């Protein structure tokens, strides 16, 4: 029965989360508080409005935005550094702040960050609260399953399955809006939490953008446990999140255009995600949209 089944799932999710906590420190582990508050990093003094620039990124998405000690790596991080440089900020003037999906608008609204580069899809709903430069990349929503799974082949094969996605993401919203029939959605704070649940066998699939899922699947720590289904069912235009009132959107777009034209975009893709993922060449690299 549904109620019994839910209780079982809830219990095993708790068990898996305990396991996840034990594996903190590994790629995809959950070693920082994913509560969504802006966690200030380093001893930087360059808060919003100060001499430097505060940039929101993901801390747990390999190949895109990853924090390991004091090191930040990934395509979003490198794009942020390129754009910041064009705006006149050196690398040591950038302070990276974790921006989990559900907190991104709030962090921009309350001035905790100046800009966000965090697999952040441009949507009309988000434009009510924040502004976007870009897009600088186009991904598509997909599914991550265990390598031996053969019955999940796309969003129409999820009947009776338990799915994990992240609160405040377009991924969770699309499942709720378009595919909710017969699907059980577990909302997490970060995708690395979801991947731990998949690894523990607690859920059947993780859903978010293909490039994010490919980053987890390629982690040596998971030793080929997972595969990306490869049947994308959305277009996610990654933008640079900005406060609604800003005077930098045009400059950020100019920097993105230059990054694409001078070959850096291609290099950064190859360096950060090239081994695990091939971007959709019909949609990439995109042309930034005019600022509103
Ligand atoms: N690109 C999607 C979004 O902005 C999913 C990835 C994410 O949550 O960062 O909601």
Tab-separated table of C-alpha atoms and ligand atoms in Angstrom:
chain	number	residue	atom	x	y	z
A	1	UNK	CA	0.000	0.000	0.000
A	2	UNK	CA	1.072	3.508	-0.710
A	3	UNK	CA	1.332	4.677	2.902
A	4	UNK	CA	3.377	1.676	3.968
A	5	UNK	CA	5.610	2.035	0.973
A	6	UNK	CA	6.223	5.716	1.714
A	7	UNK	CA	7.176	4.933	5.279
A	8	UNK	CA	9.621	2.332	4.027
A	9	UNK	CA	11.160	4.764	1.594
A	10	UNK	CA	11.433	7.452	4.243
A	11	UNK	CA	13.232	5.067	6.578
A	12	UNK	CA	15.667	3.851	3.980
A	13	UNK	CA	16.324	7.428	2.894
A	14	UNK	CA	17.321	8.263	6.460
A	15	UNK	CA	19.598	5.230	6.472
A	16	UNK	CA	21.166	6.247	3.182
A	17	UNK	CA	21.662	9.815	4.340
A	18	UNK	CA	23.545	8.485	7.364
A	19	UNK	CA	25.725	6.537	4.977
A	20	UNK	CA	26.188	9.635	2.856
A	21	UNK	CA	27.295	11.591	5.894
A	22	UNK	CA	29.880	8.885	6.633
A	23	UNK	CA	31.347	9.191	3.156
A	24	UNK	CA	31.796	12.942	3.470
A	25	UNK	CA	34.873	14.178	1.740
A	26	UNK	CA	34.549	11.877	-1.236
A	27	UNK	CA	33.510	13.369	-4.537
A	28	UNK	CA	29.793	13.651	-4.427
A	29	UNK	CA	29.807	13.392	-0.643
A	30	UNK	CA	27.851	15.813	1.447
A	31	UNK	CA	30.470	17.303	3.685
A	32	UNK	CA	29.075	20.785	3.868
A	33	UNK	CA	25.782	21.948	5.267
A	34	UNK	CA	23.452	21.932	2.320
A	35	UNK	CA	21.031	24.125	4.156
A	36	UNK	CA	21.231	26.742	1.497
A	37	UNK	CA	22.533	29.574	3.572
A	38	UNK	CA	25.377	31.475	1.995
A	39	UNK	CA	28.405	29.820	3.467
A	40	UNK	CA	31.215	32.320	3.362
A	41	UNK	CA	34.423	30.690	2.277
A	42	UNK	CA	38.073	31.499	2.816
A	43	UNK	CA	39.004	34.548	4.807
A	44	UNK	CA	37.969	36.818	1.975
A	45	UNK	CA	36.682	40.229	2.881
A	46	UNK	CA	35.307	40.959	-0.529
A	47	UNK	CA	31.600	40.863	0.194
A	48	UNK	CA	29.054	42.190	-2.232
A	49	UNK	CA	29.715	45.870	-2.746
A	50	UNK	CA	33.287	45.562	-1.485
A	51	UNK	CA	36.427	45.622	-3.583
A	52	UNK	CA	36.047	42.128	-4.901
A	53	UNK	CA	33.207	40.152	-6.329
A	54	UNK	CA	31.131	37.474	-4.653
A	55	UNK	CA	30.166	34.663	-6.972
A	56	UNK	CA	27.627	31.957	-6.257
A	57	UNK	CA	28.490	28.483	-7.520
A	58	UNK	CA	27.650	24.882	-6.727
A	59	UNK	CA	30.090	23.157	-4.377
A	60	UNK	CA	29.200	19.526	-5.123
A	61	UNK	CA	28.821	19.143	-8.888
A	62	UNK	CA	31.963	17.571	-10.428
A	63	UNK	CA	32.970	19.166	-13.742
A	64	UNK	CA	30.713	22.181	-13.144
A	65	UNK	CA	31.166	23.631	-9.663
A	66	UNK	CA	33.160	21.684	-7.104
A	67	UNK	CA	34.846	22.709	-3.872
A	68	UNK	CA	37.733	20.561	-2.668
A	69	UNK	CA	39.438	22.238	0.275
A	70	UNK	CA	40.258	25.730	-0.918
A	71	UNK	CA	40.162	24.708	-4.587
A	72	UNK	CA	37.232	25.432	-6.855
A	73	UNK	CA	36.952	23.656	-10.186
A	74	UNK	CA	34.499	23.151	-13.000
A	75	UNK	CA	33.089	24.765	-16.121
A	76	UNK	CA	30.895	27.237	-14.188
A	77	UNK	CA	33.872	28.236	-12.035
A	78	UNK	CA	36.102	28.785	-15.071
A	79	UNK	CA	33.413	30.755	-16.905
A	80	UNK	CA	32.978	32.876	-13.769
A	81	UNK	CA	36.719	33.545	-13.616
A	82	UNK	CA	36.790	34.507	-17.306
A	83	UNK	CA	33.839	36.882	-16.961
A	84	UNK	CA	35.161	38.368	-13.707
A	85	UNK	CA	38.496	39.008	-15.396
A	86	UNK	CA	36.762	40.892	-18.225
A	87	UNK	CA	34.923	42.951	-15.611
A	88	UNK	CA	38.257	43.874	-14.038
A	89	UNK	CA	38.506	41.410	-11.134
A	90	UNK	CA	41.589	39.292	-10.607
A	91	UNK	CA	41.232	35.701	-9.395
A	92	UNK	CA	42.070	36.604	-5.818
A	93	UNK	CA	39.272	39.164	-5.785
A	94	UNK	CA	36.669	36.477	-6.351
A	95	UNK	CA	34.961	34.977	-3.348
A	96	UNK	CA	33.019	31.806	-4.100
A	97	UNK	CA	29.881	31.151	-2.083
A	98	UNK	CA	27.796	27.986	-2.197
A	99	UNK	CA	24.456	28.571	-3.894
A	100	UNK	CA	22.192	25.535	-3.723
A	101	UNK	CA	19.348	25.497	-6.221
A	102	UNK	CA	16.565	26.553	-3.858
A	103	UNK	CA	18.507	29.564	-2.551
A	104	UNK	CA	19.749	31.211	-5.736
A	105	UNK	CA	17.080	33.902	-6.137
A	106	UNK	CA	17.210	34.747	-2.437
A	107	UNK	CA	21.011	35.074	-2.425
A	108	UNK	CA	20.818	37.539	-5.331
A	109	UNK	CA	17.900	39.436	-3.817
A	110	UNK	CA	19.496	39.890	-0.407
A	111	UNK	CA	22.898	40.855	-1.800
A	112	UNK	CA	24.795	37.821	-0.472
A	113	UNK	CA	26.202	37.276	-3.957
A	114	UNK	CA	26.858	39.583	-6.909
A	115	UNK	CA	26.474	36.932	-9.593
A	116	UNK	CA	25.603	33.260	-9.865
A	117	UNK	CA	27.187	30.692	-12.177
A	118	UNK	CA	25.535	27.505	-10.962
A	119	UNK	CA	23.899	25.422	-13.698
A	120	UNK	CA	21.213	28.081	-13.393
A	121	UNK	CA	18.516	27.831	-16.066
A	122	UNK	CA	16.996	31.025	-17.389
A	123	UNK	CA	13.228	30.839	-16.823
A	124	UNK	CA	10.384	33.360	-16.918
A	125	UNK	CA	9.416	32.527	-13.342
A	126	UNK	CA	12.929	33.283	-12.082
A	127	UNK	CA	13.015	36.497	-14.145
A	128	UNK	CA	10.274	37.814	-11.863
A	129	UNK	CA	12.876	37.996	-9.086
A	130	UNK	CA	16.317	38.144	-10.753
A	131	UNK	CA	17.966	39.031	-14.068
A	132	UNK	CA	20.088	36.842	-16.331
A	133	UNK	CA	22.963	37.379	-18.718
A	134	UNK	CA	23.704	34.610	-21.199
A	135	UNK	CA	22.956	31.814	-21.909
A	136	UNK	CA	26.501	30.431	-22.018
A	137	UNK	CA	25.546	26.730	-22.192
A	138	UNK	CA	22.539	24.576	-23.052
A	139	UNK	CA	21.910	21.279	-21.277
A	140	UNK	CA	18.875	18.965	-21.174
A	141	UNK	CA	17.084	17.221	-18.334
A	142	UNK	CA	17.872	13.511	-18.196
A	143	UNK	CA	17.932	10.554	-15.804
A	144	UNK	CA	20.741	8.814	-13.932
A	145	UNK	CA	20.201	5.140	-13.117
A	146	UNK	CA	22.343	2.213	-12.007
A	147	UNK	CA	24.345	0.677	-14.850
A	148	UNK	CA	22.336	-2.559	-14.761
A	149	UNK	CA	18.978	-0.780	-15.045
A	150	UNK	CA	17.190	-1.474	-18.308
A	151	UNK	CA	13.589	-0.483	-17.566
A	152	UNK	CA	14.072	3.282	-17.191
A	153	UNK	CA	14.659	4.659	-20.665
A	154	UNK	CA	13.068	8.106	-20.428
A	155	UNK	CA	10.510	10.225	-18.579
A	156	UNK	CA	7.602	8.058	-19.752
A	157	UNK	CA	8.986	4.939	-18.089
A	158	UNK	CA	8.879	6.192	-14.510
A	159	UNK	CA	5.571	4.719	-13.384
A	160	UNK	CA	5.964	3.333	-9.869
A	161	UNK	CA	9.542	4.576	-9.583
A	162	UNK	CA	11.121	6.649	-6.835
A	163	UNK	CA	13.013	9.624	-8.169
A	164	UNK	CA	15.290	12.102	-6.457
A	165	UNK	CA	15.783	15.680	-7.552
A	166	UNK	CA	16.577	18.990	-5.926
A	167	UNK	CA	14.108	21.400	-4.388
A	168	UNK	CA	13.891	24.672	-6.306
A	169	UNK	CA	15.214	23.190	-9.552
A	170	UNK	CA	13.507	23.117	-12.917
A	171	UNK	CA	14.163	19.362	-12.828
A	172	UNK	CA	11.930	18.737	-9.798
A	173	UNK	CA	9.353	21.173	-11.099
A	174	UNK	CA	9.110	19.447	-14.483
A	175	UNK	CA	8.558	16.044	-12.851
A	176	UNK	CA	5.826	17.535	-10.645
A	177	UNK	CA	4.174	19.396	-13.535
A	178	UNK	CA	4.479	16.959	-16.425
A	179	UNK	CA	5.335	13.467	-15.163
A	180	UNK	CA	3.962	13.214	-11.645
A	181	UNK	CA	1.518	10.390	-12.397
A	182	UNK	CA	2.766	7.308	-10.605
A	183	UNK	CA	6.150	8.815	-9.755
A	184	UNK	CA	7.364	9.299	-6.224
A	185	UNK	CA	9.616	12.380	-6.001
A	186	UNK	CA	12.090	12.733	-3.152
A	187	UNK	CA	13.225	16.353	-2.937
A	188	UNK	CA	16.830	16.792	-1.748
A	189	UNK	CA	18.909	19.916	-1.175
A	190	UNK	CA	21.761	18.862	-3.474
A	191	UNK	CA	22.267	16.413	-6.316
A	192	UNK	CA	25.117	14.732	-4.445
A	193	UNK	CA	22.553	13.704	-1.815
A	194	UNK	CA	20.447	12.172	-4.584
A	195	UNK	CA	23.435	10.302	-5.998
A	196	UNK	CA	24.209	8.820	-2.566
A	197	UNK	CA	20.617	7.593	-2.361
A	198	UNK	CA	20.937	6.001	-5.791
A	199	UNK	CA	24.199	4.382	-4.763
A	200	UNK	CA	22.523	2.990	-1.635
A	201	UNK	CA	19.677	1.544	-3.717
A	202	UNK	CA	17.080	3.670	-1.934
A	203	UNK	CA	15.759	5.316	-5.078
A	204	UNK	CA	15.454	4.270	-8.720
A	205	UNK	CA	16.790	7.344	-10.512
A	206	UNK	CA	18.134	10.871	-10.141
A	207	UNK	CA	16.870	13.520	-12.492
A	208	UNK	CA	18.479	16.783	-13.496
A	209	UNK	CA	20.527	18.139	-16.398
A	210	UNK	CA	22.509	15.611	-18.438
A	211	UNK	CA	25.827	17.436	-18.008
A	212	UNK	CA	25.454	17.344	-14.213
A	213	UNK	CA	24.529	13.649	-14.176
A	214	UNK	CA	27.465	12.799	-16.467
A	215	UNK	CA	29.815	14.452	-13.976
A	216	UNK	CA	28.662	12.137	-11.191
A	217	UNK	CA	28.623	9.032	-13.376
A	218	UNK	CA	32.277	9.586	-14.286
A	219	UNK	CA	33.515	9.882	-10.685
A	220	UNK	CA	36.077	7.151	-9.981
A	221	UNK	CA	34.611	6.875	-6.470
A	222	UNK	CA	31.469	5.408	-8.004
A	223	UNK	CA	33.408	2.979	-10.206
A	224	UNK	CA	30.982	2.814	-13.111
A	225	UNK	CA	27.931	2.186	-10.892
A	226	UNK	CA	25.748	4.603	-12.855
A	227	UNK	CA	24.792	5.571	-16.379
A	228	UNK	CA	23.003	8.558	-17.870
A	229	UNK	CA	19.938	7.368	-19.798
A	230	UNK	CA	20.731	9.749	-22.684
A	231	UNK	CA	17.187	10.747	-23.598
A	232	UNK	CA	17.051	14.469	-22.727
A	233	UNK	CA	13.572	15.936	-22.337
A	234	UNK	CA	14.105	19.693	-21.900
A	235	UNK	CA	16.341	22.568	-22.916
A	236	UNK	CA	18.123	24.189	-19.987
A	237	UNK	CA	19.715	27.498	-20.917
A	238	UNK	CA	22.379	28.257	-18.328
A	239	UNK	CA	22.454	31.961	-17.528
A	240	UNK	CA	24.487	34.175	-15.244
A	241	UNK	CA	22.171	35.115	-12.392
A	242	UNK	CA	22.248	38.822	-11.525
A	243	UNK	CA	20.249	41.075	-9.212
A	244	UNK	CA	17.186	42.450	-10.980
A	245	UNK	CA	18.620	45.963	-10.818
A	246	UNK	CA	22.115	45.696	-12.205
A	247	UNK	CA	24.344	47.571	-14.584
A	248	UNK	CA	26.557	44.681	-15.651
A	249	UNK	CA	24.341	42.469	-17.795
A	250	UNK	CA	25.593	43.931	-21.094
A	251	UNK	CA	29.212	43.592	-19.982
A	252	UNK	CA	28.681	39.990	-18.905
A	253	UNK	CA	27.091	39.201	-22.267
A	254	UNK	CA	30.016	40.852	-24.051
A	255	UNK	CA	32.440	38.715	-22.011
A	256	UNK	CA	30.496	35.522	-22.824
A	257	UNK	CA	30.492	36.386	-26.523
A	258	UNK	CA	34.237	37.011	-26.431
A	259	UNK	CA	34.795	33.735	-24.546
A	260	UNK	CA	32.957	31.844	-27.277
A	261	UNK	CA	34.618	33.734	-30.154
A	262	UNK	CA	38.192	33.441	-28.852
A	263	UNK	CA	37.980	29.651	-28.421
A	264	UNK	CA	38.000	29.672	-24.613
A	265	UNK	CA	34.478	28.214	-24.355
A	266	UNK	CA	35.545	25.138	-26.337
A	267	UNK	CA	38.704	24.762	-24.236
A	268	UNK	CA	36.811	25.031	-20.954
A	269	UNK	CA	34.259	22.441	-22.057
A	270	UNK	CA	37.023	20.047	-23.104
A	271	UNK	CA	38.927	20.596	-19.855
A	272	UNK	CA	36.003	20.253	-17.453
A	273	UNK	CA	33.388	17.974	-18.950
A	274	UNK	CA	34.964	16.716	-22.174
A	275	UNK	CA	35.707	13.217	-20.912
A	276	UNK	CA	32.257	12.512	-19.586
A	277	UNK	CA	29.919	14.500	-21.811
A	278	UNK	CA	29.393	15.770	-25.346
A	279	UNK	CA	27.263	18.933	-25.496
A	280	UNK	CA	24.384	19.039	-27.977
A	281	UNK	CA	26.122	20.668	-30.951
A	282	UNK	CA	22.831	21.961	-32.382
A	283	UNK	CA	22.348	24.128	-29.299
A	284	UNK	CA	25.942	24.875	-28.261
A	285	UNK	CA	27.590	27.230	-27.915
A	286	UNK	CA	24.521	29.457	-27.606
A	287	UNK	CA	24.251	33.163	-28.397
A	288	UNK	CA	23.579	35.373	-25.366
A	289	UNK	CA	20.143	36.961	-25.402
A	290	UNK	CA	19.817	40.745	-25.223
A	291	UNK	CA	19.567	42.061	-21.664
A	292	UNK	CA	16.038	43.159	-20.811
B	1	LIG	N1	19.396	23.787	-14.557
B	1	LIG	C1	18.365	23.409	-13.647
B	1	LIG	C2	17.950	24.561	-12.749
B	1	LIG	O1	18.495	25.620	-12.812
B	1	LIG	C3	18.728	22.189	-12.829
B	1	LIG	C4	20.105	22.221	-12.235
B	1	LIG	C5	20.206	22.936	-10.899
B	1	LIG	O2	19.331	22.765	-10.045
B	1	LIG	O3	21.200	23.644	-10.698
B	1	LIG	O4	17.043	24.419	-11.977
